mmCIF file of C-alpha atoms in Angstrom:
data_model
loop_
_atom_site.group_PDB
_atom_site.id
_atom_site.type_symbol
_atom_site.label_atom_id
_atom_site.label_comp_id
_atom_site.label_asym_id
_atom_site.label_seq_id
_atom_site.Cartn_x
_atom_site.Cartn_y
_atom_site.Cartn_z
ATOM 1 C CA ALA A 138 -7.277 -5.088 14.756
ATOM 2 C CA GLN A 139 -4.341 -5.829 12.510
ATOM 3 C CA SER A 140 -1.062 -3.945 12.660
ATOM 4 C CA VAL A 141 2.430 -4.079 11.219
ATOM 5 C CA ALA A 142 5.722 -2.902 12.695
ATOM 6 C CA GLN A 143 8.927 -2.248 10.798
ATOM 7 C CA PRO A 144 11.452 -1.470 13.530
ATOM 8 C CA GLU A 145 14.146 -0.008 11.272
ATOM 9 C CA ASP A 146 13.717 3.272 9.445
ATOM 10 C CA GLN A 147 16.774 2.534 7.311
ATOM 11 C CA VAL A 148 18.973 -0.444 6.537
ATOM 12 C CA ASN A 149 22.423 0.051 5.074
ATOM 13 C CA VAL A 150 24.267 -2.786 3.371
ATOM 14 C CA ALA A 151 27.218 -3.134 1.022
ATOM 15 C CA GLU A 152 26.631 -4.486 -2.463
ATOM 16 C CA GLY A 153 27.103 -8.244 -2.548
ATOM 17 C CA ASN A 154 26.295 -8.697 1.117
ATOM 18 C CA PRO A 155 23.103 -10.354 2.369
ATOM 19 C CA LEU A 156 20.303 -8.092 3.494
ATOM 20 C CA THR A 157 17.422 -8.431 5.931
ATOM 21 C CA VAL A 158 14.517 -6.038 6.393
ATOM 22 C CA LYS A 159 12.488 -6.807 9.496
ATOM 23 C CA CYS A 160 8.720 -6.952 9.946
ATOM 24 C CA THR A 161 6.450 -8.088 12.748
ATOM 25 C CA TYR A 162 2.673 -8.240 12.609
ATOM 26 C CA SER A 163 -0.476 -8.648 14.666
ATOM 27 C CA VAL A 164 -3.773 -10.052 13.391
ATOM 28 C CA SER A 165 -6.795 -11.766 14.875
ATOM 29 C CA GLY A 166 -6.967 -14.660 12.462
ATOM 30 C CA ASN A 167 -4.610 -16.292 10.027
ATOM 31 C CA PRO A 168 -2.289 -13.721 8.499
ATOM 32 C CA TYR A 169 -1.849 -12.976 4.826
ATOM 33 C CA LEU A 170 1.511 -11.219 4.571
ATOM 34 C CA PHE A 171 2.991 -9.137 1.787
ATOM 35 C CA TRP A 172 6.050 -7.125 0.860
ATOM 36 C CA TYR A 173 5.828 -4.169 -1.515
ATOM 37 C CA VAL A 174 8.608 -1.951 -2.854
ATOM 38 C CA GLN A 175 8.503 1.713 -3.825
ATOM 39 C CA TYR A 176 11.193 3.055 -6.124
ATOM 40 C CA PRO A 177 11.687 6.830 -6.457
ATOM 41 C CA ASN A 178 8.935 8.458 -8.528
ATOM 42 C CA ARG A 179 7.219 5.120 -9.074
ATOM 43 C CA GLY A 180 4.173 3.465 -7.582
ATOM 44 C CA LEU A 181 4.172 0.675 -5.052
ATOM 45 C CA GLN A 182 4.948 -2.721 -6.552
ATOM 46 C CA PHE A 183 4.218 -6.173 -5.187
ATOM 47 C CA LEU A 184 7.286 -8.270 -4.286
ATOM 48 C CA LEU A 185 6.017 -11.418 -2.618
ATOM 49 C CA LYS A 186 3.397 -12.885 -0.308
ATOM 50 C CA TYR A 187 2.775 -15.581 2.256
ATOM 51 C CA ILE A 188 -0.608 -17.283 2.436
ATOM 52 C CA THR A 189 0.053 -20.786 3.688
ATOM 53 C CA GLY A 190 2.512 -23.622 3.256
ATOM 54 C CA ASP A 191 6.289 -23.290 3.232
ATOM 55 C CA ASN A 192 7.585 -20.699 5.627
ATOM 56 C CA LEU A 193 10.132 -19.458 3.076
ATOM 57 C CA VAL A 194 8.537 -17.726 0.112
ATOM 58 C CA LYS A 195 10.318 -16.455 -2.967
ATOM 59 C CA GLY A 196 9.434 -13.376 -4.934
ATOM 60 C CA SER A 197 10.581 -10.927 -7.544
ATOM 61 C CA TYR A 198 14.164 -9.716 -8.092
ATOM 62 C CA GLY A 199 15.701 -12.510 -5.998
ATOM 63 C CA PHE A 200 13.966 -11.508 -2.777
ATOM 64 C CA GLU A 201 12.591 -14.024 -0.319
ATOM 65 C CA ALA A 202 10.842 -13.791 3.017
ATOM 66 C CA GLU A 203 10.621 -16.051 6.025
ATOM 67 C CA PHE A 204 7.376 -16.464 7.928
ATOM 68 C CA ASN A 205 7.757 -17.263 11.629
ATOM 69 C CA LYS A 206 4.424 -17.853 13.349
ATOM 70 C CA SER A 207 5.783 -18.070 16.887
ATOM 71 C CA GLN A 208 7.617 -14.768 16.542
ATOM 72 C CA THR A 209 4.864 -13.214 14.374
ATOM 73 C CA SER A 210 7.526 -12.072 11.960
ATOM 74 C CA PHE A 211 7.893 -11.926 8.200
ATOM 75 C CA HIS A 212 11.425 -10.703 7.449
ATOM 76 C CA LEU A 213 12.486 -9.858 3.916
ATOM 77 C CA LYS A 214 15.828 -11.243 2.781
ATOM 78 C CA LYS A 215 18.159 -11.354 -0.178
ATOM 79 C CA PRO A 216 21.411 -13.325 -0.322
ATOM 80 C CA SER A 217 23.344 -10.718 -2.292
ATOM 81 C CA ALA A 218 22.276 -7.072 -2.424
ATOM 82 C CA LEU A 219 22.476 -4.905 -5.542
ATOM 83 C CA VAL A 220 22.760 -1.120 -5.691
ATOM 84 C CA SER A 221 19.528 -1.185 -7.703
ATOM 85 C CA ASP A 222 17.737 -2.707 -4.687
ATOM 86 C CA SER A 223 17.929 0.676 -2.958
ATOM 87 C CA ALA A 224 14.300 1.660 -2.382
ATOM 88 C CA LEU A 225 11.555 1.930 0.220
ATOM 89 C CA TYR A 226 10.155 -1.414 1.375
ATOM 90 C CA PHE A 227 6.769 -1.905 2.988
ATOM 91 C CA CYS A 228 5.485 -4.905 4.872
ATOM 92 C CA ALA A 229 1.709 -5.403 4.813
ATOM 93 C CA VAL A 230 -0.833 -7.699 6.412
ATOM 94 C CA ARG A 231 -4.382 -8.730 5.710
ATOM 95 C CA ASP A 232 -6.507 -10.460 8.340
ATOM 96 C CA GLY A 233 -7.819 -13.773 7.113
ATOM 97 C CA THR A 234 -10.989 -13.636 9.191
ATOM 98 C CA GLY A 235 -12.786 -11.593 6.599
ATOM 99 C CA GLY A 236 -12.611 -8.307 4.827
ATOM 100 C CA PHE A 237 -9.916 -7.254 2.439
ATOM 101 C CA LYS A 238 -8.360 -4.268 4.142
ATOM 102 C CA THR A 239 -4.568 -4.359 3.834
ATOM 103 C CA ILE A 240 -2.568 -2.586 6.523
ATOM 104 C CA PHE A 241 0.938 -1.332 5.756
ATOM 105 C CA GLY A 242 3.939 -0.720 7.944
ATOM 106 C CA ALA A 243 5.730 2.623 8.038
ATOM 107 C CA GLY A 244 8.383 1.401 5.629
ATOM 108 C CA THR A 245 12.119 0.756 5.717
ATOM 109 C CA ARG A 246 14.516 2.547 3.420
ATOM 110 C CA LEU A 247 17.156 0.198 2.050
ATOM 111 C CA PHE A 248 20.418 1.771 0.976
ATOM 112 C CA VAL A 249 22.879 -0.466 -0.843
ATOM 113 C CA LYS A 250 26.353 1.009 -1.183
ATOM 114 C CA ALA A 251 28.604 0.060 -4.078
ATOM 115 C CA ASP B 104 -3.076 -4.600 -18.701
ATOM 116 C CA THR B 105 -2.844 -0.821 -18.776
ATOM 117 C CA GLY B 106 -2.351 -0.433 -15.037
ATOM 118 C CA VAL B 107 -4.137 1.719 -12.476
ATOM 119 C CA SER B 108 -4.502 5.311 -13.614
ATOM 120 C CA GLN B 109 -4.946 8.325 -11.327
ATOM 121 C CA ASP B 110 -5.800 11.873 -12.258
ATOM 122 C CA PRO B 111 -4.536 14.480 -11.635
ATOM 123 C CA ARG B 112 -0.925 13.693 -10.728
ATOM 124 C CA HIS B 113 -0.624 16.892 -8.740
ATOM 125 C CA LYS B 114 -3.195 19.217 -7.193
ATOM 126 C CA ILE B 115 -2.521 22.496 -5.435
ATOM 127 C CA THR B 116 -5.458 24.107 -3.702
ATOM 128 C CA LYS B 117 -6.224 26.721 -1.103
ATOM 129 C CA ARG B 118 -7.508 25.830 2.317
ATOM 130 C CA GLY B 119 -11.277 25.554 2.348
ATOM 131 C CA GLN B 120 -11.634 24.536 -1.285
ATOM 132 C CA ASN B 121 -13.079 21.210 -2.437
ATOM 133 C CA VAL B 122 -11.019 18.778 -4.508
ATOM 134 C CA THR B 123 -11.874 15.597 -6.385
ATOM 135 C CA PHE B 124 -9.540 12.857 -7.557
ATOM 136 C CA ARG B 125 -10.231 10.104 -10.039
ATOM 137 C CA CYS B 126 -8.977 6.533 -10.192
ATOM 138 C CA ASP B 127 -9.369 4.120 -13.094
ATOM 139 C CA PRO B 128 -8.558 0.576 -11.972
ATOM 140 C CA ILE B 129 -7.381 -2.299 -14.120
ATOM 141 C CA SER B 130 -10.434 -3.189 -16.177
ATOM 142 C CA GLU B 131 -11.248 -6.659 -14.831
ATOM 143 C CA HIS B 132 -10.560 -5.807 -11.185
ATOM 144 C CA ASN B 133 -13.637 -5.628 -8.987
ATOM 145 C CA ARG B 134 -11.965 -4.333 -5.799
ATOM 146 C CA LEU B 135 -10.730 -0.778 -5.510
ATOM 147 C CA TYR B 136 -8.903 0.803 -2.573
ATOM 148 C CA TRP B 137 -7.959 4.329 -1.527
ATOM 149 C CA TYR B 138 -4.935 5.017 0.650
ATOM 150 C CA ARG B 139 -3.228 8.172 1.889
ATOM 151 C CA GLN B 140 0.544 8.402 2.292
ATOM 152 C CA THR B 141 2.486 11.168 3.977
ATOM 153 C CA LEU B 142 6.251 11.609 3.861
ATOM 154 C CA GLY B 143 8.044 8.980 5.890
ATOM 155 C CA GLN B 144 4.931 6.905 6.493
ATOM 156 C CA GLY B 145 3.362 3.862 4.948
ATOM 157 C CA PRO B 146 0.079 3.949 3.048
ATOM 158 C CA GLU B 147 -2.842 4.544 5.406
ATOM 159 C CA PHE B 148 -6.080 2.752 4.540
ATOM 160 C CA LEU B 149 -9.017 5.038 3.760
ATOM 161 C CA THR B 150 -11.713 2.915 2.142
ATOM 162 C CA TYR B 151 -12.400 0.102 -0.291
ATOM 163 C CA PHE B 152 -15.065 -0.996 -2.751
ATOM 164 C CA GLN B 153 -16.177 -4.307 -4.110
ATOM 165 C CA ASN B 154 -17.789 -3.433 -7.420
ATOM 166 C CA GLU B 155 -19.944 -0.394 -6.599
ATOM 167 C CA ALA B 156 -20.406 -1.207 -2.898
ATOM 168 C CA GLN B 157 -18.277 0.635 -0.360
ATOM 169 C CA LEU B 158 -17.538 -2.144 2.122
ATOM 170 C CA GLU B 159 -15.281 -0.475 4.644
ATOM 171 C CA LYS B 160 -14.302 3.040 5.586
ATOM 172 C CA SER B 161 -11.556 4.000 8.006
ATOM 173 C CA ARG B 162 -12.664 5.584 11.265
ATOM 174 C CA LEU B 163 -9.847 8.060 10.707
ATOM 175 C CA LEU B 164 -11.703 9.416 7.709
ATOM 176 C CA SER B 165 -13.627 12.516 8.599
ATOM 177 C CA ASP B 166 -16.998 13.328 7.088
ATOM 178 C CA ARG B 167 -15.230 15.795 4.783
ATOM 179 C CA PHE B 168 -14.041 12.789 2.768
ATOM 180 C CA SER B 169 -16.330 10.857 0.466
ATOM 181 C CA ALA B 170 -15.654 8.222 -2.156
ATOM 182 C CA GLU B 171 -17.833 6.760 -4.857
ATOM 183 C CA ARG B 172 -17.651 4.039 -7.456
ATOM 184 C CA PRO B 173 -20.997 4.457 -9.162
ATOM 185 C CA LYS B 174 -20.773 1.845 -11.901
ATOM 186 C CA GLY B 175 -18.203 -0.434 -10.373
ATOM 187 C CA SER B 176 -15.476 0.859 -12.649
ATOM 188 C CA PHE B 177 -13.732 4.184 -11.952
ATOM 189 C CA SER B 178 -13.839 5.804 -8.534
ATOM 190 C CA THR B 179 -13.710 9.360 -7.229
ATOM 191 C CA LEU B 180 -12.442 10.639 -3.900
ATOM 192 C CA GLU B 181 -13.694 14.057 -2.832
ATOM 193 C CA ILE B 182 -12.337 16.163 0.004
ATOM 194 C CA GLN B 183 -14.521 19.054 1.071
ATOM 195 C CA ARG B 184 -13.251 22.159 2.870
ATOM 196 C CA THR B 185 -9.636 21.086 2.576
ATOM 197 C CA GLU B 186 -7.253 21.654 5.460
ATOM 198 C CA GLN B 187 -3.466 21.860 5.455
ATOM 199 C CA GLY B 188 -3.363 18.486 7.204
ATOM 200 C CA ASP B 189 -4.939 16.917 4.132
ATOM 201 C CA SER B 190 -1.720 17.480 2.189
ATOM 202 C CA ALA B 191 -0.514 14.021 1.224
ATOM 203 C CA MET B 192 -0.180 11.538 -1.624
ATOM 204 C CA TYR B 193 -3.509 9.836 -2.317
ATOM 205 C CA LEU B 194 -3.047 6.348 -3.703
ATOM 206 C CA CYS B 195 -5.516 4.136 -5.494
ATOM 207 C CA ALA B 196 -5.116 0.381 -5.836
ATOM 208 C CA SER B 197 -7.154 -2.374 -7.409
ATOM 209 C CA SER B 198 -7.304 -6.156 -7.213
ATOM 210 C CA ARG B 199 -9.053 -9.019 -8.965
ATOM 211 C CA GLY B 200 -11.265 -10.058 -6.081
ATOM 212 C CA SER B 201 -9.924 -13.602 -6.082
ATOM 213 C CA GLY B 202 -9.447 -13.924 -2.335
ATOM 214 C CA PRO B 203 -7.575 -12.620 0.716
ATOM 215 C CA GLY B 204 -4.201 -13.604 -0.697
ATOM 216 C CA GLU B 205 -4.512 -11.392 -3.752
ATOM 217 C CA LYS B 206 -1.997 -8.648 -4.411
ATOM 218 C CA LEU B 207 -2.765 -4.981 -4.918
ATOM 219 C CA PHE B 208 -1.880 -3.027 -8.037
ATOM 220 C CA PHE B 209 -1.170 0.623 -7.250
ATOM 221 C CA GLY B 210 -1.442 3.751 -9.315
ATOM 222 C CA SER B 211 1.174 6.493 -9.219
ATOM 223 C CA GLY B 212 -0.940 8.610 -6.890
ATOM 224 C CA THR B 213 -2.247 12.160 -6.698
ATOM 225 C CA GLN B 214 -0.082 14.561 -4.709
ATOM 226 C CA LEU B 215 -2.277 17.098 -2.909
ATOM 227 C CA SER B 216 -0.847 20.319 -1.527
ATOM 228 C CA VAL B 217 -3.161 22.515 0.525
ATOM 229 C CA LEU B 218 -1.880 26.072 0.942
#
């Protein structure tokens, strides 16, 4: 069975500083990994995904994520945080062995202080 | 692309009543998903459809919950004999059906409050 863990309920960072939001996963087969963001009073939006290939994937709004197979991690990163990045971030995984169920982590609230 | 539409946005009901929610996916998407989200938690998978076929249903879903997608377009989620523990945001998502790496497009959700 697939699962996702986001060990931090909240991440606080100053504007202009780099940010990292952590995610670890467990799947039976090859993982398909995703990050989604939820802004207040808005639906979940796709940020980026890893399927195969380069371990560093780039997505929307300057975000990127690094896939590490040995550590089963997929951490979300951004070189310079903006106040407008403050939101709820969800890591998600889909098991590549079949089926299309996507499992989400509990979420990490990112707070960027001006 | 008009996005995923959910109706109603909010539903308040009394314990024991039945409720039904509707989801209209993006028109060319053949996969449709239902999730439930409670405060402070991530979306919890309930079920998904490929066209009109319901391919997977969470074991967490009691028999009070049923979902349909009769013509492979819109979907309904019904909760019978609602309980206070059913209070949550019910999210619908759709996808093209292009493969396991495809992204989900979410609606704004239906917030259910059971009194």
